[in-house]
Every structure is written in structure tokens, then in C-alpha cells.
Amino acid sequence: MSRRRLRKADGSEQLLLALGALVIAGCVIAAIVDFVRAHPWVPVVLVLVAGGAVALWVAARQRAARWERVRLQGLRYALAQLDALHHRQFEHAVRDLMQRDGCVDAVQVGGAGDNGADVKATDPYGRRWVIQCKHRKSGLAGAAVGSPDLQVLNGTGRPVHGGDIVVLVTNGRFSKPALEFARTQRLHLVDRTTLGTWASGSKPLWELLRAVPPPRRPLSG
């Protein structure tokens, strides 16, 4: 019996609390309505302020986007600059170059669990690029990129990442077995010479590589 009484008491308290909350909410709403009736200009001011804040935010975003487009259009790297980068910064530089070339969705994805891809992008022709980056602090004097790295990229570039064009970019050099493996597996290699031409000029990467797949869609105006 005591438990039933306690449950009834708890239920009554909760009901009273709920009713009290409704009464308070009703009073607040009534007060707001009375205030608005007495000061009809307040909602108008609030709407104008909110609209102005949104307009300023949109304008700032558009201005930032314009400056970013201007920066990317003039983006250039010398090989010495690329050599001095950390390997993660090198990946970001490759991403920025793809964006400069019109790959607006280019993204750096390298890191733990990247499955062999450091940068992914879609070019203006609709082709999906999957890029692995191998940075060498010593440039040409560093260790050559070998076929094991290409084997990893070959195993994931198309089946895992859906790449139409699978590329390995380095500021160094490739071993002879790597060159042969890339040729037989339709992988594209960007060595130091090609990287220097791409990074210092305005030609997109697909104009510097041989035998890239045909466009998936025509270039939009």
C-alpha cells in the first residue's frame, strides 16, 4: 500500500510540475504577445538585423571564394620549394595543383588507413583521379620509388577508390622495375621532371601525361 501511495504522490507531483510549466509558458507567451503589440517595430528590427547578418556572412564567403580562385589560378611551385616540404605538406601541394587545374573537389586524404591514396579529385572532364604521393627530402638523390609502392596503388586505385586515372607523384625518381610495372598496369608516373613542369606552369596534369583515358563528359564553358 505504501508503494502505491508513493507512486500516486510522485504522479501528482509530476502533474503539478507539468501544469506549472504550462502556466509559466503561457504567461511568457502572453507577455511576449503584449510586448509585440505595444512595440510592433521590434520584430521588424530583429528580422532586418538577422537578414543583414546573413547577407554579410554570404558576402564574406563569396569574397573568400573569389580570393581562393585567384590564388589557385596563379599557383606556382619551384622544385626547391617542394623539396623543403613535409610529406603531408607535399600532399596538400599536389591537391592545390589539382584544384588550380579545375578539379574543384580535389581533397587530401592521405594518412592512416588511406588505402594507397593521398589525393583524390575529379577533373573537368568527369574523370576520377587517384594520386599517391612519395616525397623525397633529397630529391633525385633520395631512394628511388620502387614497384612495391606501385603494387599497393594498383591494388586499390581502381577497385577501392574507383579511379579512372591512377597516378604516383614524386619529387624524386622511379626504379626501372617500377617503370616497367607502371607500363604494364596502366599506371601513370609523375617524376621530378614532369612535376617541375606541372608545378611551375599552368598546364593541367592530363596534358603532360600520355595515354590518359578519354573524357567522361565534354568540358563545360
C-alpha positions as YAML, in Angstrom:
chain: A
units: angstrom
residues:
- id: 1
  name: MET
  ca: [0.00, 0.00, 0.00]
- id: 2
  name: SER
  ca: [2.80, 2.41, 0.87]
- id: 3
  name: ARG
  ca: [4.39, 1.85, -2.52]
- id: 4
  name: ARG
  ca: [1.12, 2.65, -4.29]
- id: 5
  name: ARG
  ca: [0.75, 5.83, -2.25]
- id: 6
  name: LEU
  ca: [4.31, 6.84, -3.13]
- id: 7
  name: ARG
  ca: [3.66, 6.22, -6.82]
- id: 8
  name: LYS
  ca: [0.45, 8.27, -6.66]
- id: 9
  name: ALA
  ca: [2.28, 11.05, -4.86]
- id: 10
  name: ASP
  ca: [5.06, 11.05, -7.47]
- id: 11
  name: GLY
  ca: [2.47, 11.12, -10.26]
- id: 12
  name: SER
  ca: [0.64, 14.02, -8.63]
- id: 13
  name: GLU
  ca: [3.88, 15.97, -8.22]
- id: 14
  name: GLN
  ca: [4.82, 15.42, -11.86]
- id: 15
  name: LEU
  ca: [1.36, 16.53, -12.97]
- id: 16
  name: LEU
  ca: [1.59, 19.66, -10.84]
- id: 17
  name: LEU
  ca: [5.05, 20.40, -12.24]
- id: 18
  name: ALA
  ca: [3.80, 19.95, -15.79]
- id: 19
  name: LEU
  ca: [0.80, 22.21, -15.15]
- id: 20
  name: GLY
  ca: [3.06, 24.79, -13.54]
- id: 21
  name: ALA
  ca: [5.38, 24.71, -16.55]
- id: 22
  name: LEU
  ca: [2.42, 25.19, -18.89]
- id: 23
  name: VAL
  ca: [1.16, 28.12, -16.85]
- id: 24
  name: ILE
  ca: [4.61, 29.75, -16.87]
- id: 25
  name: ALA
  ca: [4.99, 29.16, -20.61]
- id: 26
  name: GLY
  ca: [1.54, 30.64, -21.19]
- id: 27
  name: CYS
  ca: [2.43, 33.70, -19.13]
- id: 28
  name: VAL
  ca: [5.69, 34.18, -21.04]
- id: 29
  name: ILE
  ca: [3.95, 33.86, -24.42]
- id: 30
  name: ALA
  ca: [1.24, 36.28, -23.31]
- id: 31
  name: ALA
  ca: [3.86, 38.76, -22.15]
- id: 32
  name: ILE
  ca: [5.69, 38.47, -25.48]
- id: 33
  name: VAL
  ca: [2.45, 39.00, -27.42]
- id: 34
  name: ASP
  ca: [1.59, 42.05, -25.31]
- id: 35
  name: PHE
  ca: [5.10, 43.44, -25.82]
- id: 36
  name: VAL
  ca: [4.93, 42.94, -29.58]
- id: 37
  name: ARG
  ca: [1.53, 44.60, -29.72]
- id: 38
  name: ALA
  ca: [2.88, 47.55, -27.78]
- id: 39
  name: HIS
  ca: [6.10, 47.68, -29.83]
- id: 40
  name: PRO
  ca: [5.28, 46.40, -33.35]
- id: 41
  name: TRP
  ca: [8.58, 47.70, -34.72]
- id: 42
  name: VAL
  ca: [10.68, 45.23, -32.67]
- id: 43
  name: PRO
  ca: [10.06, 42.12, -34.87]
- id: 44
  name: VAL
  ca: [10.80, 44.19, -37.96]
- id: 45
  name: VAL
  ca: [14.12, 45.30, -36.50]
- id: 46
  name: LEU
  ca: [15.01, 41.74, -35.48]
- id: 47
  name: VAL
  ca: [14.23, 40.43, -38.97]
- id: 48
  name: LEU
  ca: [16.31, 43.19, -40.56]
- id: 49
  name: VAL
  ca: [19.24, 42.52, -38.22]
- id: 50
  name: ALA
  ca: [19.10, 38.78, -38.87]
- id: 51
  name: GLY
  ca: [18.83, 39.35, -42.62]
- id: 52
  name: GLY
  ca: [21.77, 41.75, -42.54]
- id: 53
  name: ALA
  ca: [23.89, 39.25, -40.60]
- id: 54
  name: VAL
  ca: [23.10, 36.50, -43.11]
- id: 55
  name: ALA
  ca: [23.88, 38.83, -46.04]
- id: 56
  name: LEU
  ca: [27.24, 39.79, -44.51]
- id: 57
  name: TRP
  ca: [28.10, 36.13, -43.92]
- id: 58
  name: VAL
  ca: [27.22, 35.19, -47.51]
- id: 59
  name: ALA
  ca: [29.22, 38.12, -48.88]
- id: 60
  name: ALA
  ca: [32.24, 37.14, -46.78]
- id: 61
  name: ARG
  ca: [32.06, 33.56, -48.02]
- id: 62
  name: GLN
  ca: [31.80, 34.70, -51.65]
- id: 63
  name: ARG
  ca: [34.71, 37.11, -51.21]
- id: 64
  name: ALA
  ca: [36.85, 34.36, -49.66]
- id: 65
  name: ALA
  ca: [35.96, 32.01, -52.51]
- id: 66
  name: ARG
  ca: [36.95, 34.64, -55.10]
- id: 67
  name: TRP
  ca: [40.30, 35.22, -53.42]
- id: 68
  name: GLU
  ca: [40.90, 31.47, -53.27]
- id: 69
  name: ARG
  ca: [40.19, 31.14, -57.01]
- id: 70
  name: VAL
  ca: [42.62, 33.98, -57.74]
- id: 71
  name: ARG
  ca: [45.27, 32.36, -55.54]
- id: 72
  name: LEU
  ca: [44.90, 29.00, -57.20]
- id: 73
  name: GLN
  ca: [44.97, 30.44, -60.73]
- id: 74
  name: GLY
  ca: [48.38, 31.92, -60.02]
- id: 75
  name: LEU
  ca: [49.67, 28.96, -58.01]
- id: 76
  name: ARG
  ca: [53.26, 28.02, -58.81]
- id: 77
  name: TYR
  ca: [55.84, 25.89, -57.04]
- id: 78
  name: ALA
  ca: [59.55, 25.61, -57.68]
- id: 79
  name: LEU
  ca: [61.10, 22.20, -57.14]
- id: 80
  name: ALA
  ca: [63.21, 23.60, -54.31]
- id: 81
  name: GLN
  ca: [60.01, 24.65, -52.54]
- id: 82
  name: LEU
  ca: [58.53, 21.18, -52.94]
- id: 83
  name: ASP
  ca: [61.73, 19.53, -51.71]
- id: 84
  name: ALA
  ca: [61.56, 21.58, -48.50]
- id: 85
  name: LEU
  ca: [58.03, 20.47, -47.64]
- id: 86
  name: HIS
  ca: [57.00, 17.88, -45.09]
- id: 87
  name: HIS
  ca: [55.50, 14.84, -46.80]
- id: 88
  name: ARG
  ca: [52.00, 15.83, -45.63]
- id: 89
  name: GLN
  ca: [52.50, 19.37, -46.95]
- id: 90
  name: PHE
  ca: [53.61, 17.82, -50.24]
- id: 91
  name: GLU
  ca: [50.24, 16.04, -50.45]
- id: 92
  name: HIS
  ca: [48.45, 19.34, -49.85]
- id: 93
  name: ALA
  ca: [50.54, 20.99, -52.58]
- id: 94
  name: VAL
  ca: [49.51, 18.27, -55.06]
- id: 95
  name: ARG
  ca: [45.87, 18.78, -54.02]
- id: 96
  name: ASP
  ca: [46.19, 22.55, -54.60]
- id: 97
  name: LEU
  ca: [47.69, 22.00, -58.05]
- id: 98
  name: MET
  ca: [44.77, 19.75, -58.99]
- id: 99
  name: GLN
  ca: [42.38, 22.46, -57.78]
- id: 100
  name: ARG
  ca: [44.29, 25.01, -59.86]
- id: 101
  name: ASP
  ca: [43.71, 22.80, -62.89]
- id: 102
  name: GLY
  ca: [39.94, 22.88, -62.34]
- id: 103
  name: CYS
  ca: [39.38, 19.88, -60.06]
- id: 104
  name: VAL
  ca: [37.14, 21.73, -57.62]
- id: 105
  name: ASP
  ca: [36.55, 18.68, -55.43]
- id: 106
  name: ALA
  ca: [40.23, 17.79, -55.01]
- id: 107
  name: VAL
  ca: [40.88, 16.59, -51.48]
- id: 108
  name: GLN
  ca: [43.87, 15.36, -49.49]
- id: 109
  name: VAL
  ca: [43.02, 12.00, -47.92]
- id: 110
  name: GLY
  ca: [46.46, 10.62, -47.06]
- id: 111
  name: GLY
  ca: [47.05, 9.27, -43.58]
- id: 112
  name: ALA
  ca: [46.44, 6.14, -41.57]
- id: 113
  name: GLY
  ca: [44.14, 3.77, -43.45]
- id: 114
  name: ASP
  ca: [44.28, 5.73, -46.72]
- id: 115
  name: ASN
  ca: [44.48, 2.52, -48.77]
- id: 116
  name: GLY
  ca: [47.18, 3.89, -51.01]
- id: 117
  name: ALA
  ca: [45.51, 7.20, -51.92]
- id: 118
  name: ASP
  ca: [46.79, 10.60, -50.79]
- id: 119
  name: VAL
  ca: [44.79, 12.87, -53.10]
- id: 120
  name: LYS
  ca: [41.52, 12.26, -54.93]
- id: 121
  name: ALA
  ca: [39.90, 14.56, -57.47]
- id: 122
  name: THR
  ca: [37.52, 14.76, -60.40]
- id: 123
  name: ASP
  ca: [38.75, 16.72, -63.41]
- id: 124
  name: PRO
  ca: [36.53, 18.98, -65.56]
- id: 125
  name: TYR
  ca: [36.08, 16.07, -67.99]
- id: 126
  name: GLY
  ca: [34.49, 13.87, -65.32]
- id: 127
  name: ARG
  ca: [37.48, 11.57, -64.84]
- id: 128
  name: ARG
  ca: [38.27, 10.40, -61.31]
- id: 129
  name: TRP
  ca: [41.91, 10.81, -60.26]
- id: 130
  name: VAL
  ca: [43.53, 8.76, -57.51]
- id: 131
  name: ILE
  ca: [47.00, 10.01, -56.60]
- id: 132
  name: GLN
  ca: [49.64, 8.64, -54.29]
- id: 133
  name: CYS
  ca: [52.46, 11.00, -53.27]
- id: 134
  name: LYS
  ca: [56.03, 9.96, -52.43]
- id: 135
  name: HIS
  ca: [58.13, 12.82, -51.12]
- id: 136
  name: ARG
  ca: [61.91, 12.61, -51.04]
- id: 137
  name: LYS
  ca: [63.78, 15.16, -48.90]
- id: 138
  name: SER
  ca: [66.86, 14.74, -51.10]
- id: 139
  name: GLY
  ca: [65.03, 14.86, -54.41]
- id: 140
  name: LEU
  ca: [66.84, 12.85, -57.07]
- id: 141
  name: ALA
  ca: [69.48, 11.86, -54.54]
- id: 142
  name: GLY
  ca: [66.84, 10.12, -52.43]
- id: 143
  name: ALA
  ca: [65.81, 6.50, -52.72]
- id: 144
  name: ALA
  ca: [64.01, 5.62, -55.95]
- id: 145
  name: VAL
  ca: [60.32, 4.82, -55.69]
- id: 146
  name: GLY
  ca: [60.07, 1.08, -56.29]
- id: 147
  name: SER
  ca: [57.46, -1.31, -57.60]
- id: 148
  name: PRO
  ca: [56.12, -2.30, -54.11]
- id: 149
  name: ASP
  ca: [54.61, 1.18, -53.73]
- id: 150
  name: LEU
  ca: [53.04, 0.86, -57.16]
- id: 151
  name: GLN
  ca: [51.68, -2.58, -56.35]
- id: 152
  name: VAL
  ca: [49.80, -1.15, -53.38]
- id: 153
  name: LEU
  ca: [48.42, 1.68, -55.51]
- id: 154
  name: ASN
  ca: [47.49, -0.71, -58.29]
- id: 155
  name: GLY
  ca: [45.58, -2.90, -55.87]
- id: 156
  name: THR
  ca: [43.41, -0.07, -54.54]
- id: 157
  name: GLY
  ca: [43.39, 2.76, -57.07]
- id: 158
  name: ARG
  ca: [40.65, 1.35, -59.28]
- id: 159
  name: PRO
  ca: [38.83, -1.35, -57.27]
- id: 160
  name: VAL
  ca: [38.75, 0.54, -53.94]
- id: 161
  name: HIS
  ca: [38.84, 4.24, -54.90]
- id: 162
  name: GLY
  ca: [37.15, 4.00, -58.32]
- id: 163
  name: GLY
  ca: [39.93, 5.82, -60.14]
- id: 164
  name: ASP
  ca: [39.89, 6.37, -63.90]
- id: 165
  name: ILE
  ca: [43.43, 7.74, -63.78]
- id: 166
  name: VAL
  ca: [45.77, 6.29, -61.14]
- id: 167
  name: VAL
  ca: [48.95, 8.28, -60.56]
- id: 168
  name: LEU
  ca: [52.04, 8.22, -58.38]
- id: 169
  name: VAL
  ca: [53.73, 11.60, -57.94]
- id: 170
  name: THR
  ca: [57.25, 12.06, -56.58]
- id: 171
  name: ASN
  ca: [59.80, 14.81, -56.40]
- id: 172
  name: GLY
  ca: [62.41, 12.09, -56.85]
- id: 173
  name: ARG
  ca: [62.79, 9.22, -59.31]
- id: 174
  name: PHE
  ca: [61.49, 5.76, -60.10]
- id: 175
  name: SER
  ca: [63.35, 2.47, -60.28]
- id: 176
  name: LYS
  ca: [63.45, 0.53, -63.55]
- id: 177
  name: PRO
  ca: [61.16, -2.21, -62.18]
- id: 178
  name: ALA
  ca: [58.70, 0.48, -61.14]
- id: 179
  name: LEU
  ca: [58.71, 1.99, -64.62]
- id: 180
  name: GLU
  ca: [58.06, -1.41, -66.18]
- id: 181
  name: PHE
  ca: [55.32, -2.29, -63.69]
- id: 182
  name: ALA
  ca: [53.56, 1.04, -64.29]
- id: 183
  name: ARG
  ca: [53.67, 0.48, -68.05]
- id: 184
  name: THR
  ca: [52.08, -2.97, -67.85]
- id: 185
  name: GLN
  ca: [49.41, -1.92, -65.32]
- id: 186
  name: ARG
  ca: [48.35, 1.38, -66.93]
- id: 187
  name: LEU
  ca: [49.59, 3.45, -64.00]
- id: 188
  name: HIS
  ca: [50.79, 7.00, -64.60]
- id: 189
  name: LEU
  ca: [54.05, 8.23, -63.12]
- id: 190
  name: VAL
  ca: [54.97, 11.83, -62.40]
- id: 191
  name: ASP
  ca: [58.70, 12.05, -61.80]
- id: 192
  name: ARG
  ca: [60.74, 15.07, -60.80]
- id: 193
  name: THR
  ca: [60.95, 16.46, -64.33]
- id: 194
  name: THR
  ca: [57.23, 16.19, -65.03]
- id: 195
  name: LEU
  ca: [56.42, 17.52, -61.56]
- id: 196
  name: GLY
  ca: [58.64, 20.55, -62.15]
- id: 197
  name: THR
  ca: [56.86, 21.33, -65.43]
- id: 198
  name: TRP
  ca: [53.41, 20.87, -63.87]
- id: 199
  name: ALA
  ca: [54.08, 22.81, -60.67]
- id: 200
  name: SER
  ca: [55.80, 25.78, -62.32]
- id: 201
  name: GLY
  ca: [53.42, 26.24, -65.23]
- id: 202
  name: SER
  ca: [49.73, 26.50, -65.98]
- id: 203
  name: LYS
  ca: [49.22, 23.26, -67.95]
- id: 204
  name: PRO
  ca: [46.95, 20.73, -66.27]
- id: 205
  name: LEU
  ca: [48.48, 17.39, -65.43]
- id: 206
  name: TRP
  ca: [46.42, 15.49, -68.01]
- id: 207
  name: GLU
  ca: [48.12, 17.46, -70.79]
- id: 208
  name: LEU
  ca: [51.52, 16.28, -69.54]
- id: 209
  name: LEU
  ca: [50.72, 12.57, -69.27]
- id: 210
  name: ARG
  ca: [50.44, 10.06, -72.08]
- id: 211
  name: ALA
  ca: [47.54, 7.74, -72.81]
- id: 212
  name: VAL
  ca: [45.07, 9.15, -70.28]
- id: 213
  name: PRO
  ca: [41.51, 7.81, -70.64]
- id: 214
  name: PRO
  ca: [39.13, 9.84, -72.82]
- id: 215
  name: PRO
  ca: [36.82, 12.37, -71.16]
- id: 216
  name: ARG
  ca: [33.65, 11.12, -69.49]
- id: 217
  name: ARG
  ca: [31.89, 14.38, -70.37]
- id: 218
  name: PRO
  ca: [32.70, 17.45, -72.50]
- id: 219
  name: LEU
  ca: [34.40, 20.40, -70.84]
- id: 220
  name: SER
  ca: [31.76, 22.90, -69.70]
- id: 221
  name: GLY
  ca: [32.09, 26.54, -70.71]
...
